[in-house]
mmCIF file of C-alpha atoms in Angstrom:
data_model
loop_
_atom_site.group_PDB
_atom_site.id
_atom_site.type_symbol
_atom_site.label_atom_id
_atom_site.label_comp_id
_atom_site.label_asym_id
_atom_site.label_seq_id
_atom_site.Cartn_x
_atom_site.Cartn_y
_atom_site.Cartn_z
ATOM 1 C CA UNK A 1 -39.037 -73.199 67.545
ATOM 2 C CA UNK A 2 -39.333 -69.554 66.101
ATOM 3 C CA UNK A 3 -36.293 -67.522 67.363
ATOM 4 C CA UNK A 4 -35.104 -63.574 67.140
ATOM 5 C CA UNK A 5 -31.728 -61.754 67.659
ATOM 6 C CA UNK A 6 -30.718 -58.563 67.905
ATOM 7 C CA UNK A 7 -27.758 -56.264 69.221
ATOM 8 C CA UNK A 8 -27.303 -53.333 71.804
ATOM 9 C CA UNK A 9 -25.572 -51.292 73.533
ATOM 10 C CA UNK A 10 -26.952 -50.958 77.241
ATOM 11 C CA UNK A 11 -28.338 -47.229 76.098
ATOM 12 C CA UNK A 12 -30.956 -49.341 73.670
ATOM 13 C CA UNK A 13 -31.861 -52.105 76.022
ATOM 14 C CA UNK A 14 -35.122 -50.457 75.892
ATOM 15 C CA UNK A 15 -35.321 -50.998 72.312
ATOM 16 C CA UNK A 16 -34.859 -54.589 72.509
ATOM 17 C CA UNK A 17 -37.671 -55.239 75.638
ATOM 18 C CA UNK A 18 -39.756 -53.342 73.063
ATOM 19 C CA UNK A 19 -38.238 -55.718 69.982
ATOM 20 C CA UNK A 20 -38.886 -58.681 72.281
ATOM 21 C CA UNK A 21 -41.834 -58.120 73.715
ATOM 22 C CA UNK A 22 -43.380 -57.535 69.941
ATOM 23 C CA UNK A 23 -42.388 -60.728 68.906
ATOM 24 C CA UNK A 24 -43.487 -62.536 71.400
ATOM 25 C CA UNK A 25 -46.827 -61.187 71.279
ATOM 26 C CA UNK A 26 -47.059 -62.915 68.053
ATOM 27 C CA UNK A 27 -45.373 -66.003 68.575
ATOM 28 C CA UNK A 28 -45.825 -66.560 72.417
ATOM 29 C CA UNK A 29 -43.613 -70.295 71.649
ATOM 30 C CA UNK A 30 -40.420 -68.279 70.137
ATOM 31 C CA UNK A 31 -36.816 -68.047 72.131
ATOM 32 C CA UNK A 32 -35.516 -64.229 71.642
ATOM 33 C CA UNK A 33 -31.591 -63.505 71.945
ATOM 34 C CA UNK A 34 -30.304 -60.342 72.971
ATOM 35 C CA UNK A 35 -25.435 -59.822 72.592
ATOM 36 C CA UNK A 36 -24.702 -57.188 74.741
ATOM 37 C CA UNK A 37 -22.334 -54.509 73.091
ATOM 38 C CA UNK A 38 -21.168 -53.018 75.653
ATOM 39 C CA UNK A 39 -20.180 -53.840 79.807
ATOM 40 C CA UNK A 40 -23.352 -54.026 82.109
ATOM 41 C CA UNK A 41 -21.256 -51.238 84.273
ATOM 42 C CA UNK A 42 -23.808 -52.488 87.656
ATOM 43 C CA UNK A 43 -27.021 -50.956 85.320
ATOM 44 C CA UNK A 44 -29.171 -53.905 85.250
ATOM 45 C CA UNK A 45 -28.574 -57.845 87.091
ATOM 46 C CA UNK A 46 -31.903 -59.248 86.990
ATOM 47 C CA UNK A 47 -32.712 -61.764 83.789
ATOM 48 C CA UNK A 48 -35.015 -60.500 81.449
ATOM 49 C CA UNK A 49 -38.528 -61.439 81.401
ATOM 50 C CA UNK A 50 -38.447 -61.581 77.408
ATOM 51 C CA UNK A 51 -35.158 -62.269 76.310
ATOM 52 C CA UNK A 52 -31.659 -63.927 76.757
ATOM 53 C CA UNK A 53 -28.340 -61.872 77.177
ATOM 54 C CA UNK A 54 -25.497 -63.479 75.802
ATOM 55 C CA UNK A 55 -21.953 -61.797 76.375
ATOM 56 C CA UNK A 56 -19.105 -60.592 74.589
ATOM 57 C CA UNK A 57 -17.322 -63.214 76.425
ATOM 58 C CA UNK A 58 -19.572 -65.824 74.441
ATOM 59 C CA UNK A 59 -19.307 -65.774 70.637
ATOM 60 C CA UNK A 60 -15.599 -65.981 70.372
ATOM 61 C CA UNK A 61 -14.519 -62.464 69.181
ATOM 62 C CA UNK A 62 -11.307 -62.388 68.195
ATOM 63 C CA UNK A 63 -8.728 -58.900 68.410
ATOM 64 C CA UNK A 64 -9.781 -58.209 71.899
ATOM 65 C CA UNK A 65 -10.018 -55.543 72.756
ATOM 66 C CA UNK A 66 -8.637 -53.660 69.552
ATOM 67 C CA UNK A 67 -11.804 -54.599 67.447
ATOM 68 C CA UNK A 68 -14.331 -52.502 70.294
ATOM 69 C CA UNK A 69 -11.572 -49.912 70.365
ATOM 70 C CA UNK A 70 -11.487 -48.804 66.648
ATOM 71 C CA UNK A 71 -14.935 -48.735 66.118
ATOM 72 C CA UNK A 72 -17.682 -46.103 67.074
ATOM 73 C CA UNK A 73 -20.645 -47.671 68.999
ATOM 74 C CA UNK A 74 -22.944 -48.313 65.652
ATOM 75 C CA UNK A 75 -19.833 -49.889 63.651
ATOM 76 C CA UNK A 76 -19.057 -52.056 66.558
ATOM 77 C CA UNK A 77 -22.900 -53.110 67.005
ATOM 78 C CA UNK A 78 -22.826 -53.850 63.152
ATOM 79 C CA UNK A 79 -19.301 -55.572 63.492
ATOM 80 C CA UNK A 80 -20.382 -58.301 65.575
ATOM 81 C CA UNK A 81 -23.023 -59.314 63.837
ATOM 82 C CA UNK A 82 -21.714 -62.965 61.673
ATOM 83 C CA UNK A 83 -20.062 -63.891 65.121
ATOM 84 C CA UNK A 84 -22.605 -63.355 67.096
ATOM 85 C CA UNK A 85 -25.589 -65.478 64.439
ATOM 86 C CA UNK A 86 -23.165 -68.268 63.721
ATOM 87 C CA UNK A 87 -22.748 -68.260 67.958
ATOM 88 C CA UNK A 88 -26.777 -68.877 67.679
ATOM 89 C CA UNK A 89 -26.043 -70.933 64.796
ATOM 90 C CA UNK A 90 -23.305 -73.814 65.866
ATOM 91 C CA UNK A 91 -23.018 -73.189 69.697
ATOM 92 C CA UNK A 92 -26.584 -73.076 70.564
ATOM 93 C CA UNK A 93 -27.220 -75.821 68.140
ATOM 94 C CA UNK A 94 -30.106 -73.634 66.360
ATOM 95 C CA UNK A 95 -31.135 -74.673 62.939
ATOM 96 C CA UNK A 96 -32.274 -71.451 61.440
ATOM 97 C CA UNK A 97 -31.878 -67.729 63.024
ATOM 98 C CA UNK A 98 -33.302 -64.346 61.967
ATOM 99 C CA UNK A 99 -31.986 -61.270 62.972
ATOM 100 C CA UNK A 100 -33.491 -57.697 63.549
ATOM 101 C CA UNK A 101 -32.102 -54.161 64.570
ATOM 102 C CA UNK A 102 -33.582 -53.349 67.377
ATOM 103 C CA UNK A 103 -35.593 -50.109 66.635
ATOM 104 C CA UNK A 104 -38.130 -53.100 65.104
ATOM 105 C CA UNK A 105 -41.367 -53.721 65.709
ATOM 106 C CA UNK A 106 -43.121 -56.981 64.754
ATOM 107 C CA UNK A 107 -46.665 -56.580 63.930
ATOM 108 C CA UNK A 108 -47.195 -60.035 62.647
ATOM 109 C CA UNK A 109 -46.867 -63.705 63.079
ATOM 110 C CA UNK A 110 -43.531 -64.295 60.582
ATOM 111 C CA UNK A 111 -45.283 -67.888 59.287
ATOM 112 C CA UNK A 112 -44.469 -67.621 56.209
ATOM 113 C CA UNK A 113 -40.850 -66.900 56.401
ATOM 114 C CA UNK A 114 -40.408 -69.449 59.249
ATOM 115 C CA UNK A 115 -42.079 -71.563 56.977
ATOM 116 C CA UNK A 116 -40.029 -71.222 53.567
ATOM 117 C CA UNK A 117 -37.009 -70.587 55.366
ATOM 118 C CA UNK A 118 -35.622 -74.393 55.877
ATOM 119 C CA UNK A 119 -35.323 -74.383 51.708
ATOM 120 C CA UNK A 120 -32.677 -71.486 52.030
ATOM 121 C CA UNK A 121 -29.250 -70.642 53.505
ATOM 122 C CA UNK A 122 -30.063 -66.526 53.444
ATOM 123 C CA UNK A 123 -32.087 -64.581 53.187
ATOM 124 C CA UNK A 124 -32.422 -60.712 52.679
ATOM 125 C CA UNK A 125 -34.062 -57.923 51.983
ATOM 126 C CA UNK A 126 -33.617 -55.260 49.331
ATOM 127 C CA UNK A 127 -34.418 -51.369 50.682
ATOM 128 C CA UNK A 128 -36.664 -50.829 47.554
ATOM 129 C CA UNK A 129 -38.832 -53.331 45.405
ATOM 130 C CA UNK A 130 -39.515 -50.040 42.844
ATOM 131 C CA UNK A 131 -37.332 -47.237 42.015
ATOM 132 C CA UNK A 132 -37.743 -44.201 44.142
ATOM 133 C CA UNK A 133 -39.117 -41.133 42.882
ATOM 134 C CA UNK A 134 -36.265 -38.475 40.583
ATOM 135 C CA UNK A 135 -37.471 -35.718 43.435
ATOM 136 C CA UNK A 136 -34.301 -34.791 45.029
ATOM 137 C CA UNK A 137 -34.966 -35.951 48.934
ATOM 138 C CA UNK A 138 -33.612 -38.407 50.855
ATOM 139 C CA UNK A 139 -33.137 -40.961 50.486
ATOM 140 C CA UNK A 140 -31.928 -40.723 46.904
ATOM 141 C CA UNK A 141 -30.852 -43.769 44.687
ATOM 142 C CA UNK A 142 -27.797 -42.151 44.986
ATOM 143 C CA UNK A 143 -27.463 -42.584 49.278
ATOM 144 C CA UNK A 144 -28.796 -45.995 48.454
ATOM 145 C CA UNK A 145 -26.182 -47.152 45.989
ATOM 146 C CA UNK A 146 -23.594 -46.037 49.483
ATOM 147 C CA UNK A 147 -25.742 -47.577 51.524
ATOM 148 C CA UNK A 148 -26.084 -51.094 50.189
ATOM 149 C CA UNK A 149 -28.522 -52.948 47.733
ATOM 150 C CA UNK A 150 -29.891 -54.542 50.493
ATOM 151 C CA UNK A 151 -30.975 -53.277 54.027
ATOM 152 C CA UNK A 152 -28.929 -55.230 57.392
ATOM 153 C CA UNK A 153 -32.104 -54.176 59.583
ATOM 154 C CA UNK A 154 -32.927 -58.111 58.953
ATOM 155 C CA UNK A 155 -31.145 -60.956 57.607
ATOM 156 C CA UNK A 156 -32.000 -64.402 58.395
ATOM 157 C CA UNK A 157 -29.808 -67.539 58.089
ATOM 158 C CA UNK A 158 -30.380 -72.196 57.973
ATOM 159 C CA UNK A 159 -27.625 -73.702 59.461
ATOM 160 C CA UNK A 160 -25.771 -74.863 56.258
ATOM 161 C CA UNK A 161 -22.607 -75.232 54.793
ATOM 162 C CA UNK A 162 -23.288 -72.311 52.372
ATOM 163 C CA UNK A 163 -24.439 -69.923 55.237
ATOM 164 C CA UNK A 164 -21.243 -71.642 57.821
ATOM 165 C CA UNK A 165 -19.263 -70.513 55.086
ATOM 166 C CA UNK A 166 -20.547 -66.610 54.189
ATOM 167 C CA UNK A 167 -20.660 -66.132 57.958
ATOM 168 C CA UNK A 168 -16.487 -67.027 57.999
ATOM 169 C CA UNK A 169 -16.089 -65.099 54.671
ATOM 170 C CA UNK A 170 -18.288 -61.838 56.209
ATOM 171 C CA UNK A 171 -16.488 -62.139 59.752
ATOM 172 C CA UNK A 172 -13.122 -62.050 58.081
ATOM 173 C CA UNK A 173 -14.130 -58.160 56.483
ATOM 174 C CA UNK A 174 -15.324 -56.774 59.629
ATOM 175 C CA UNK A 175 -12.926 -57.780 61.660
ATOM 176 C CA UNK A 176 -11.110 -54.191 60.649
ATOM 177 C CA UNK A 177 -13.686 -53.470 57.762
ATOM 178 C CA UNK A 178 -16.797 -52.084 59.397
ATOM 179 C CA UNK A 179 -16.729 -48.817 59.100
ATOM 180 C CA UNK A 180 -18.904 -45.957 58.385
ATOM 181 C CA UNK A 181 -17.286 -44.315 55.904
ATOM 182 C CA UNK A 182 -19.461 -43.874 52.839
ATOM 183 C CA UNK A 183 -16.225 -42.062 50.452
ATOM 184 C CA UNK A 184 -14.123 -44.684 50.712
ATOM 185 C CA UNK A 185 -17.109 -47.084 49.911
ATOM 186 C CA UNK A 186 -18.268 -48.184 53.465
ATOM 187 C CA UNK A 187 -21.157 -48.600 55.516
ATOM 188 C CA UNK A 188 -20.721 -50.589 58.383
ATOM 189 C CA UNK A 189 -21.347 -54.188 57.598
ATOM 190 C CA UNK A 190 -24.393 -53.271 55.499
ATOM 191 C CA UNK A 191 -22.559 -52.431 52.646
ATOM 192 C CA UNK A 192 -20.329 -56.240 51.931
ATOM 193 C CA UNK A 193 -23.789 -57.923 51.921
ATOM 194 C CA UNK A 194 -24.044 -57.151 48.034
ATOM 195 C CA UNK A 195 -21.373 -59.512 47.394
ATOM 196 C CA UNK A 196 -23.618 -61.990 48.435
ATOM 197 C CA UNK A 197 -26.243 -63.199 45.834
ATOM 198 C CA UNK A 198 -22.850 -63.277 43.636
ATOM 199 C CA UNK A 199 -20.480 -64.977 46.091
ATOM 200 C CA UNK A 200 -23.273 -67.821 47.688
ATOM 201 C CA UNK A 201 -25.096 -69.817 46.868
ATOM 202 C CA UNK A 202 -28.930 -70.495 48.165
ATOM 203 C CA UNK A 203 -29.759 -66.863 48.446
ATOM 204 C CA UNK A 204 -33.091 -65.466 48.802
ATOM 205 C CA UNK A 205 -33.632 -62.367 47.810
ATOM 206 C CA UNK A 206 -37.610 -61.646 49.976
ATOM 207 C CA UNK A 207 -39.768 -58.983 48.073
ATOM 208 C CA UNK A 208 -42.633 -58.761 50.443
ATOM 209 C CA UNK A 209 -43.512 -55.458 50.952
ATOM 210 C CA UNK A 210 -44.710 -56.369 54.358
ATOM 211 C CA UNK A 211 -41.423 -56.844 55.585
ATOM 212 C CA UNK A 212 -38.736 -54.473 56.552
ATOM 213 C CA UNK A 213 -41.035 -51.480 55.651
ATOM 214 C CA UNK A 214 -39.363 -48.305 56.602
ATOM 215 C CA UNK A 215 -38.824 -44.548 55.900
ATOM 216 C CA UNK A 216 -36.472 -45.815 52.690
ATOM 217 C CA UNK A 217 -39.789 -47.372 50.573
ATOM 218 C CA UNK A 218 -42.508 -45.371 52.493
ATOM 219 C CA UNK A 219 -43.206 -44.241 48.145
ATOM 220 C CA UNK A 220 -44.004 -47.981 47.598
ATOM 221 C CA UNK A 221 -45.761 -49.244 51.053
ATOM 222 C CA UNK A 222 -49.059 -47.307 52.051
ATOM 223 C CA UNK A 223 -49.909 -48.524 55.992
ATOM 224 C CA UNK A 224 -52.760 -48.049 56.477
ATOM 225 C CA UNK A 225 -54.954 -49.460 59.300
ATOM 226 C CA UNK A 226 -57.989 -52.022 58.847
ATOM 227 C CA UNK A 227 -59.567 -54.991 60.315
ATOM 228 C CA UNK A 228 -57.472 -54.382 63.605
ATOM 229 C CA UNK A 229 -53.620 -54.221 62.459
ATOM 230 C CA UNK A 230 -51.900 -52.596 59.903
ATOM 231 C CA UNK A 231 -51.879 -53.873 56.424
ATOM 232 C CA UNK A 232 -50.292 -52.753 53.331
ATOM 233 C CA UNK A 233 -52.074 -54.120 50.216
ATOM 234 C CA UNK A 234 -54.551 -56.064 51.789
ATOM 235 C CA UNK A 235 -51.432 -58.256 53.454
ATOM 236 C CA UNK A 236 -50.717 -57.868 57.022
ATOM 237 C CA UNK A 237 -47.705 -55.534 57.952
ATOM 238 C CA UNK A 238 -44.758 -57.908 59.805
ATOM 239 C CA UNK A 239 -42.866 -55.369 61.433
ATOM 240 C CA UNK A 240 -41.367 -51.817 60.486
ATOM 241 C CA UNK A 241 -38.234 -50.311 61.440
ATOM 242 C CA UNK A 242 -37.629 -47.410 62.808
ATOM 243 C CA UNK A 243 -34.420 -46.037 61.579
ATOM 244 C CA UNK A 244 -33.807 -42.239 62.311
ATOM 245 C CA UNK A 245 -36.337 -42.497 65.020
ATOM 246 C CA UNK A 246 -37.137 -38.997 66.698
ATOM 247 C CA UNK A 247 -38.699 -40.239 69.807
ATOM 248 C CA UNK A 248 -40.803 -36.419 69.577
ATOM 249 C CA UNK A 249 -42.207 -37.345 66.184
ATOM 250 C CA UNK A 250 -42.138 -34.032 64.814
ATOM 251 C CA UNK A 251 -40.493 -36.172 61.656
ATOM 252 C CA UNK A 252 -41.122 -39.409 60.480
ATOM 253 C CA UNK A 253 -36.835 -40.368 60.543
ATOM 254 C CA UNK A 254 -33.903 -37.529 60.287
ATOM 255 C CA UNK A 255 -33.000 -39.245 57.978
ATOM 256 C CA UNK A 256 -35.417 -38.622 54.843
ATOM 257 C CA UNK A 257 -37.314 -35.646 54.205
ATOM 258 C CA UNK A 258 -39.580 -37.144 51.496
ATOM 259 C CA UNK A 259 -42.913 -37.861 53.316
ATOM 260 C CA UNK A 260 -44.687 -35.852 55.952
ATOM 261 C CA UNK A 261 -47.446 -36.605 58.496
ATOM 262 C CA UNK A 262 -50.071 -35.703 56.344
ATOM 263 C CA UNK A 263 -48.572 -38.062 53.567
ATOM 264 C CA UNK A 264 -49.649 -41.092 55.966
ATOM 265 C CA UNK A 265 -51.918 -41.133 58.695
ATOM 266 C CA UNK A 266 -52.049 -43.952 59.876
ATOM 267 C CA UNK A 267 -48.589 -44.766 60.156
ATOM 268 C CA UNK A 268 -48.319 -42.289 62.591
ATOM 269 C CA UNK A 269 -50.560 -43.897 65.183
ATOM 270 C CA UNK A 270 -48.329 -47.062 64.465
ATOM 271 C CA UNK A 271 -45.464 -44.701 65.874
ATOM 272 C CA UNK A 272 -47.695 -43.769 68.768
ATOM 273 C CA UNK A 273 -48.105 -46.445 69.637
ATOM 274 C CA UNK A 274 -43.659 -47.823 69.081
ATOM 275 C CA UNK A 275 -43.145 -44.405 71.415
ATOM 276 C CA UNK A 276 -45.254 -45.651 73.891
ATOM 277 C CA UNK A 277 -43.649 -49.027 73.919
ATOM 278 C CA UNK A 278 -40.213 -47.359 74.262
ATOM 279 C CA UNK A 279 -41.756 -45.654 77.836
ATOM 280 C CA UNK A 280 -43.313 -48.397 78.731
ATOM 281 C CA UNK A 281 -39.565 -50.552 78.660
ATOM 282 C CA UNK A 282 -38.022 -47.471 80.651
ATOM 283 C CA UNK A 283 -36.855 -45.952 77.413
ATOM 284 C CA UNK A 284 -36.879 -42.425 79.550
ATOM 285 C CA UNK A 285 -34.108 -44.184 82.442
ATOM 286 C CA UNK A 286 -32.257 -45.806 79.434
ATOM 287 C CA UNK A 287 -31.243 -43.801 76.816
ATOM 288 C CA UNK A 288 -28.588 -41.989 78.049
ATOM 289 C CA UNK A 289 -26.908 -43.987 79.847
ATOM 290 C CA UNK A 290 -22.694 -44.510 78.798
ATOM 291 C CA UNK A 291 -21.711 -46.553 75.823
ATOM 292 C CA UNK A 292 -18.206 -47.798 77.870
ATOM 293 C CA UNK A 293 -15.824 -48.315 74.446
ATOM 294 C CA UNK A 294 -16.531 -44.493 74.136
ATOM 295 C CA UNK A 295 -13.879 -43.919 76.643
ATOM 296 C CA UNK A 296 -10.417 -44.409 78.179
ATOM 297 C CA UNK A 297 -9.869 -46.229 81.453
ATOM 298 C CA UNK A 298 -9.472 -42.731 83.206
ATOM 299 C CA UNK A 299 -12.652 -41.634 81.926
ATOM 300 C CA UNK A 300 -11.658 -39.530 79.288
ATOM 301 C CA UNK A 301 -13.793 -39.751 75.622
ATOM 302 C CA UNK A 302 -12.216 -41.870 72.674
ATOM 303 C CA UNK A 303 -12.465 -38.820 69.919
ATOM 304 C CA UNK A 304 -12.938 -40.464 66.363
ATOM 305 C CA UNK A 305 -9.741 -38.924 65.529
ATOM 306 C CA UNK A 306 -7.948 -41.367 67.755
ATOM 307 C CA UNK A 307 -10.207 -44.051 66.964
ATOM 308 C CA UNK A 308 -8.612 -43.789 63.156
ATOM 309 C CA UNK A 309 -4.884 -43.194 64.249
ATOM 310 C CA UNK A 310 -5.478 -46.552 65.712
ATOM 311 C CA UNK A 311 -6.634 -48.364 62.380
ATOM 312 C CA UNK A 312 -4.058 -46.304 60.323
ATOM 313 C CA UNK A 313 -1.216 -47.911 62.998
ATOM 314 C CA UNK A 314 -3.110 -51.364 62.740
ATOM 315 C CA UNK A 315 -4.302 -51.848 66.025
ATOM 316 C CA UNK A 316 -0.757 -52.865 67.532
ATOM 317 C CA UNK A 317 -0.472 -55.211 69.606
ATOM 318 C CA UNK A 318 2.919 -54.095 71.413
ATOM 319 C CA UNK A 319 0.612 -51.068 72.963
ATOM 320 C CA UNK A 320 -1.641 -53.755 74.779
ATOM 321 C CA UNK A 321 -4.743 -52.492 76.015
ATOM 322 C CA UNK A 322 -5.503 -49.620 74.444
ATOM 323 C CA UNK A 323 -7.825 -48.202 77.179
ATOM 324 C CA UNK A 324 -5.932 -48.096 79.491
ATOM 325 C CA UNK A 325 -3.861 -44.984 79.963
ATOM 326 C CA UNK A 326 -0.894 -45.412 83.004
ATOM 327 C CA UNK A 327 0.289 -48.813 81.000
ATOM 328 C CA UNK A 328 3.964 -47.136 80.422
ATOM 329 C CA UNK A 329 4.314 -47.952 76.728
ATOM 330 C CA UNK A 330 1.093 -47.935 75.429
ATOM 331 C CA UNK A 331 -0.980 -46.157 73.600
ATOM 332 C CA UNK A 332 -2.591 -43.943 75.199
ATOM 333 C CA UNK A 333 0.773 -42.358 76.985
ATOM 334 C CA UNK A 334 2.185 -42.569 73.412
ATOM 335 C CA UNK A 335 -0.954 -39.973 71.891
ATOM 336 C CA UNK A 336 0.539 -37.231 73.940
ATOM 337 C CA UNK A 337 3.936 -38.311 73.503
ATOM 338 C CA UNK A 338 6.420 -36.175 71.483
ATOM 339 C CA UNK A 339 6.436 -37.594 67.812
ATOM 340 C CA UNK A 340 10.519 -37.387 67.583
ATOM 341 C CA UNK A 341 12.919 -35.889 68.622
ATOM 342 C CA UNK A 342 13.029 -32.714 66.156
ATOM 343 C CA UNK A 343 10.030 -31.128 67.834
ATOM 344 C CA UNK A 344 8.169 -31.837 70.224
ATOM 345 C CA UNK A 345 5.012 -32.370 68.644
ATOM 346 C CA UNK A 346 2.588 -35.230 69.991
ATOM 347 C CA UNK A 347 1.440 -38.027 68.133
ATOM 348 C CA UNK A 348 -2.185 -36.933 68.193
ATOM 349 C CA UNK A 349 -1.172 -33.459 66.773
ATOM 350 C CA UNK A 350 1.066 -34.674 64.047
ATOM 351 C CA UNK A 351 -0.878 -36.951 62.493
ATOM 352 C CA UNK A 352 -3.960 -34.065 62.129
ATOM 353 C CA UNK A 353 -1.525 -31.301 60.731
ATOM 354 C CA UNK A 354 -0.343 -34.109 58.061
ATOM 355 C CA UNK A 355 -3.887 -34.987 56.994
ATOM 356 C CA UNK A 356 -3.951 -31.021 57.047
ATOM 357 C CA UNK A 357 -3.411 -28.668 53.990
ATOM 358 C CA UNK A 358 -5.135 -25.712 55.553
ATOM 359 C CA UNK A 359 -2.565 -26.239 58.842
ATOM 360 C CA UNK A 360 0.443 -26.929 56.684
ATOM 361 C CA UNK A 361 -0.488 -23.430 54.846
ATOM 362 C CA UNK A 362 -0.435 -21.547 58.155
ATOM 363 C CA UNK A 363 2.361 -23.149 59.801
ATOM 364 C CA UNK A 364 4.816 -24.397 57.746
ATOM 365 C CA UNK A 365 7.927 -25.097 59.137
ATOM 366 C CA UNK A 366 6.027 -26.794 62.645
ATOM 367 C CA UNK A 367 9.195 -27.381 63.911
ATOM 368 C CA UNK A 368 10.769 -24.288 63.596
ATOM 369 C CA UNK A 369 9.536 -20.737 63.062
ATOM 370 C CA UNK A 370 5.355 -21.855 63.081
ATOM 371 C CA UNK A 371 5.861 -24.118 65.891
ATOM 372 C CA UNK A 372 4.336 -21.859 68.531
ATOM 373 C CA UNK A 373 1.635 -20.386 66.614
ATOM 374 C CA UNK A 374 0.637 -24.462 65.104
ATOM 375 C CA UNK A 375 0.896 -25.214 69.154
ATOM 376 C CA UNK A 376 -1.664 -22.344 69.919
ATOM 377 C CA UNK A 377 -4.157 -23.421 67.210
ATOM 378 C CA UNK A 378 -3.447 -26.593 68.255
ATOM 379 C CA UNK A 379 -4.811 -25.940 72.230
ATOM 380 C CA UNK A 380 -7.888 -24.160 71.042
ATOM 381 C CA UNK A 381 -9.294 -25.405 68.754
ATOM 382 C CA UNK A 382 -8.155 -29.222 68.581
ATOM 383 C CA UNK A 383 -10.885 -29.775 71.784
ATOM 384 C CA UNK A 384 -13.288 -28.280 69.480
ATOM 385 C CA UNK A 385 -13.034 -29.679 66.587
ATOM 386 C CA UNK A 386 -12.137 -32.895 67.556
ATOM 387 C CA UNK A 387 -13.255 -33.396 70.486
ATOM 388 C CA UNK A 388 -10.304 -34.068 72.630
ATOM 389 C CA UNK A 389 -10.656 -33.717 75.682
ATOM 390 C CA UNK A 390 -9.227 -30.496 77.225
ATOM 391 C CA UNK A 391 -8.526 -31.445 80.191
ATOM 392 C CA UNK A 392 -6.052 -33.780 78.942
ATOM 393 C CA UNK A 393 -5.319 -31.926 75.742
ATOM 394 C CA UNK A 394 -4.515 -27.850 77.203
ATOM 395 C CA UNK A 395 -1.611 -29.647 79.924
ATOM 396 C CA UNK A 396 0.054 -31.437 77.504
ATOM 397 C CA UNK A 397 0.678 -28.670 75.049
ATOM 398 C CA UNK A 398 0.831 -26.146 77.440
ATOM 399 C CA UNK A 399 4.096 -28.124 78.043
ATOM 400 C CA UNK A 400 5.195 -27.619 74.690
ATOM 401 C CA UNK A 401 4.137 -24.526 74.225
ATOM 402 C CA UNK A 402 6.520 -22.922 76.746
ATOM 403 C CA UNK A 403 9.169 -25.017 77.348
#
């Protein structure tokens, strides 16, 4: 049976529905699996008509709940990918599996892929097949070097020893190194795939331009409407990846500057169809649903600096569940506790201060003469610059200013 899988948090449920519906239009006997990288929080209960839900508790995720806490929504959704793929191959017994990002629309049958997939262990698609123009528009080849050679909005696997070996390696890396941090060489799960053709056997680089067309390769893939279908060079477009979509269609993608609608009038029709499908799938009502793991259990949002500090500490198990706010020796209380007996500076502010040369220059004696000035700065600017909720932060700092 032809199959497809994807991963979403609940605010992307409309995208999962749209992807599944488009796949089943062309593969009516197929099966779609969707991993919910989130908690449903009672927002939906009934089974979906076009796909089967898989929950995080089913896929054997380690370091629970550390991975949910240390990563943001994009990082976490990509970090669980190898666990989900391994689950489908081993525990659900699939001979092969095709993964597609939720912001993809299938526009034609993928018969050639499914027919040839048993010949390979791993199938990847490069971002580009021909050089990008040297026109200073984005993305350029440097941006793609930072993102990775292959786009992990698509990967196809056959259940072989080599595939399982790759998944074990990938899982190990993504448990703690699935970061969106190009300056440090990370681009979530994707950049790691640059190693795969060198480290593993049975890897096929799919160079068919009909697969994984997107804003980054439009320079080489003119999409036209002809004979009742979308085509590239006279062949059917298999699927389009709507990365960086703006629902008002003000531009092709928020991530690119090279192409305009006037360059690709038929592509605009594809986008209008896709947005109509999203709306029919409930996008206006569901796009604002909150991501559970963005919040402590008291409803306070978790800023990026807090996730970064948790990772820096090595996701310490002695804190217990980092989402819990009432644990006496938990991570939440540690954030706001004095860093030492020398000064009542809270641990979170200590981390900020030690990573900011400008603050060290402005407040060179944080435990003495500069202490009051630093606290006044922290009260005003930590909520603005770091997103810490003032409802929590202001009382902490006030108690130290006036101590």
